[in-house]
Amino acid sequence: DGGITQSPKYLFRKEGQNVTLSCEQNLNHDAMYWYRQDPGQGLRLIYYSQIVNDFQKGDIAEGYSVSREKKESFPLTVTSAQKNPTAFYLCASSFPGALGANVLTFGAGSRLTVL
Amino acid sequence: QKEVEQNSGPLSVPEGAIASLNCTYSDRGSQSFFWYRQYSGKSPELIMSIYSNGDKEDGRFTAQLNKASQYVSLLIRDSQPSDSATYLCATKGVGGGSNYKLTFGKGTLLTVNP
């Protein structure tokens, strides 16, 4: 089955630690995204990538880093510089194109808690 | 700053009624509009997209778009308890990298009572 796999589903981090969230897709989508969701809030864009080896900052990129070495993979690192990292992290992908680019398919999400 | 506004709810309707969810947006250049459904603790799933003024129907769901008023709505007919979820409205930016960026509202929590 085609889809997006995020891991781990739950992650606990001590303050000062970097953690990496994995996102893998087998949909052959060119574009991939990372969103953050806080309780009672909408989704906020962290980073997005249109093609391999290229990515752009979203609205809340500070304290995060990404890489796009393969079309299928778009890992997100939450660094110690992110002051409030506890949140639900969602990876998504889409086909390119003016309209189709925004039909997002989401992974199941990763819930990060800072202890 | 592009904004998408939704009433946070909760919106409570009886089973079988019509649920009406509303969304306004600030970017007059927005061209594409989406409704996602998100169950508690789960990821969003697309239920409707609309690109031109008027109504678009898909089963029990109808999306309505009025670009002049910068308003988009979602009607759910014959509401079922399984429709209880948070509904997120999203719009697409215009040009360049904005072709890839959605702006989401905070969502409206819908509860359908048996």
Coordinates of C-alpha atoms in Angstrom, one line a residue:
Chain A
D1 CA 0.0 0.0 0.0
G2 CA 1.2 3.5 -0.8
G3 CA 1.5 5.9 2.0
I4 CA 3.7 7.9 4.4
T5 CA 5.4 6.3 7.3
Q6 CA 6.5 8.4 10.3
S7 CA 8.5 7.1 13.2
P8 CA 8.6 7.0 16.1
K9 CA 5.0 7.5 16.9
Y10 CA 5.9 8.7 20.4
L11 CA 9.2 10.2 21.5
F12 CA 10.4 11.6 24.8
R13 CA 13.3 13.9 24.9
K14 CA 15.3 15.5 27.7
E15 CA 16.0 19.2 27.5
G16 CA 19.1 19.9 25.5
Q17 CA 18.9 16.9 23.3
N18 CA 18.5 16.8 19.6
V19 CA 16.0 14.3 18.2
T20 CA 15.3 13.2 14.6
L21 CA 11.9 12.3 13.3
S22 CA 11.7 10.0 10.3
C23 CA 9.4 10.4 7.3
E24 CA 9.3 8.0 4.4
Q25 CA 6.9 8.0 1.5
N26 CA 6.3 5.5 -1.4
L27 CA 3.8 7.6 -3.2
N28 CA 6.4 9.0 -5.7
H29 CA 5.5 12.5 -4.6
D30 CA 8.0 15.2 -5.3
A31 CA 7.0 17.6 -2.6
M32 CA 7.3 16.9 1.1
Y33 CA 6.4 18.9 4.2
W34 CA 6.7 19.1 8.0
Y35 CA 4.0 20.6 10.1
R36 CA 3.7 21.2 13.8
Q37 CA 0.4 21.1 15.6
D38 CA -0.2 22.3 19.2
P39 CA -3.4 21.6 21.2
G40 CA -6.3 23.5 19.8
Q41 CA -4.2 25.0 17.1
G42 CA -4.1 24.6 13.3
L43 CA -1.1 23.2 11.5
R44 CA 2.0 25.4 11.1
L45 CA 4.5 24.8 8.4
I46 CA 8.1 24.1 9.6
Y47 CA 9.9 23.2 6.3
Y48 CA 9.0 22.0 2.9
S49 CA 10.9 20.5 0.0
Q50 CA 9.9 20.7 -3.7
I51 CA 12.6 18.4 -5.0
V52 CA 15.6 16.3 -3.8
N53 CA 18.5 18.3 -2.4
D54 CA 16.3 21.4 -2.0
F55 CA 14.2 22.7 0.9
Q56 CA 12.7 25.9 2.1
K57 CA 11.9 27.4 5.5
G58 CA 8.2 27.6 6.5
D59 CA 6.7 29.9 9.0
I60 CA 8.3 28.4 12.1
A61 CA 11.7 27.0 11.0
E62 CA 13.8 28.2 14.0
G63 CA 15.2 25.4 16.0
Y64 CA 14.6 22.8 13.3
S65 CA 16.6 21.3 10.5
V66 CA 15.8 19.0 7.6
S67 CA 17.5 17.2 4.7
R68 CA 16.3 15.8 1.5
E69 CA 18.9 13.4 0.1
K70 CA 16.4 11.0 -1.4
K71 CA 13.0 11.6 -2.9
E72 CA 11.4 9.2 -0.5
S73 CA 12.8 10.6 2.7
F74 CA 12.5 13.9 4.6
P75 CA 13.8 13.6 8.2
L76 CA 13.2 16.4 10.6
T77 CA 15.7 17.2 13.5
V78 CA 14.4 19.1 16.5
T79 CA 17.4 20.8 17.9
S80 CA 18.1 22.0 21.5
A81 CA 17.5 25.5 20.1
Q82 CA 13.8 24.9 19.8
K83 CA 12.5 26.3 23.1
N84 CA 9.1 24.6 23.1
P85 CA 9.3 21.4 21.1
T86 CA 6.5 19.5 22.8
A87 CA 4.0 19.0 20.0
F88 CA 2.4 16.7 17.4
Y89 CA 4.6 16.6 14.2
L90 CA 3.0 15.8 10.9
C91 CA 4.8 14.9 7.7
A92 CA 3.0 15.2 4.4
S93 CA 3.6 14.9 0.7
S94 CA 2.0 16.0 -2.6
F95 CA 2.4 16.0 -6.3
P96 CA 3.8 19.2 -7.9
G97 CA 1.5 21.5 -9.9
A98 CA -0.4 24.6 -9.2
L99 CA -3.5 22.9 -7.9
G100 CA -2.4 19.3 -7.2
A101 CA 0.6 20.4 -5.1
N102 CA -1.8 21.2 -2.3
V103 CA -3.6 17.9 -2.1
L104 CA -1.6 16.8 0.9
T105 CA -1.3 13.2 2.1
F106 CA -0.3 13.0 5.8
G107 CA 1.5 10.5 7.8
A108 CA 0.2 9.3 11.1
G109 CA 2.2 11.8 13.1
S110 CA 4.9 11.7 15.8
R111 CA 4.2 13.0 19.2
L112 CA 7.2 14.6 20.9
T113 CA 7.3 15.3 24.6
V114 CA 10.1 17.1 26.3
L115 CA 10.7 15.9 29.9
Chain B
Q1 CA 0.2 37.9 7.4
K2 CA -2.1 35.4 5.7
E3 CA -4.8 34.2 8.0
V4 CA -7.6 31.7 8.0
E5 CA -10.3 32.1 10.6
Q6 CA -12.6 29.5 11.9
N7 CA -14.9 29.3 15.0
S8 CA -13.2 26.9 17.3
G9 CA -16.5 25.5 18.5
P10 CA -17.5 23.1 19.7
L11 CA -20.4 22.9 17.3
S12 CA -22.9 20.5 18.5
V13 CA -25.7 19.1 16.3
P14 CA -28.1 16.2 16.6
E15 CA -27.8 13.1 14.5
G16 CA -29.4 13.6 11.1
A17 CA -29.2 17.3 11.1
I18 CA -27.1 19.6 8.8
A19 CA -23.8 20.8 10.2
S20 CA -22.5 24.0 8.8
L21 CA -18.8 24.9 9.2
N22 CA -17.5 28.3 8.2
C23 CA -14.2 29.8 7.3
T24 CA -12.9 33.2 6.2
Y25 CA -9.5 34.0 4.8
S26 CA -7.5 37.2 4.5
D27 CA -5.4 36.6 1.3
R28 CA -7.6 37.8 -1.6
G29 CA -5.3 36.1 -4.0
S30 CA -6.0 32.6 -2.6
Q31 CA -7.0 30.2 -5.4
S32 CA -7.5 26.8 -3.8
F33 CA -9.5 25.8 -0.7
F34 CA -9.5 22.6 1.3
W35 CA -11.4 21.0 4.1
Y36 CA -9.6 18.4 6.2
R37 CA -11.2 16.2 8.8
Q38 CA -9.0 15.3 11.9
Y39 CA -10.1 12.8 14.5
S40 CA -8.7 13.2 17.9
G41 CA -5.0 12.0 18.0
K42 CA -5.0 11.3 14.3
S43 CA -3.6 13.0 11.2
P44 CA -5.8 15.1 8.9
E45 CA -7.5 13.6 5.9
L46 CA -8.8 15.6 2.9
I47 CA -12.5 15.5 2.5
M48 CA -13.2 18.3 0.0
S49 CA -11.3 20.7 -2.3
I50 CA -12.9 23.6 -4.2
Y51 CA -11.3 26.0 -6.6
S52 CA -14.1 28.1 -8.1
N53 CA -17.0 30.1 -6.8
G54 CA -20.2 28.2 -6.1
D55 CA -21.0 24.8 -4.6
K56 CA -19.3 21.5 -4.9
E57 CA -21.0 18.4 -3.7
D58 CA -19.6 15.0 -2.8
G59 CA -22.0 12.6 -1.1
R60 CA -23.2 14.1 2.2
F61 CA -20.6 16.9 1.9
T62 CA -21.0 20.3 0.1
A63 CA -18.3 22.9 -0.1
Q64 CA -19.3 26.5 -0.8
L65 CA -16.9 29.2 -2.0
N66 CA -17.5 32.9 -2.3
K67 CA -14.3 34.7 -3.3
A68 CA -15.8 38.1 -3.2
S69 CA -16.7 37.7 0.5
Q70 CA -13.5 35.6 1.1
Y71 CA -15.7 32.9 2.6
V72 CA -15.7 29.2 2.3
S73 CA -18.1 26.8 4.1
L74 CA -18.7 23.1 4.5
L75 CA -22.1 21.6 4.9
I76 CA -22.5 18.0 6.2
R77 CA -26.0 16.6 5.6
D78 CA -27.5 13.8 7.6
S79 CA -24.8 14.2 10.2
Q80 CA -23.6 11.0 11.9
P81 CA -21.8 10.4 15.2
S82 CA -18.8 9.3 13.1
D83 CA -18.6 12.8 11.7
S84 CA -17.5 14.0 15.1
A85 CA -14.1 15.4 14.6
T86 CA -12.2 18.7 14.1
Y87 CA -12.6 20.2 10.6
L88 CA -9.6 22.2 9.3
C89 CA -10.0 24.8 6.6
A90 CA -6.9 25.5 4.5
T91 CA -6.1 27.9 1.6
K92 CA -3.3 27.9 -1.0
G93 CA -1.0 30.9 -1.5
V94 CA -0.3 32.4 -4.9
G95 CA 2.9 32.2 -6.9
G96 CA 6.4 30.7 -6.5
G97 CA 6.9 28.7 -3.3
S98 CA 3.4 29.6 -2.3
N99 CA 2.2 27.0 -4.7
Y100 CA 3.4 24.5 -2.2
K101 CA 2.2 26.2 1.0
L102 CA -1.1 25.8 2.7
T103 CA -2.4 28.1 5.4
F104 CA -4.5 26.3 7.9
G105 CA -7.2 27.6 10.3
K106 CA -7.3 26.4 13.9
G107 CA -10.2 24.1 13.2
T108 CA -13.8 23.7 14.3
L109 CA -14.7 20.8 16.7
L110 CA -17.9 19.2 15.6
T111 CA -19.8 16.9 17.9
V112 CA -22.8 14.9 16.5
N113 CA -25.1 13.7 19.3
P114 CA -26.9 10.4 18.8

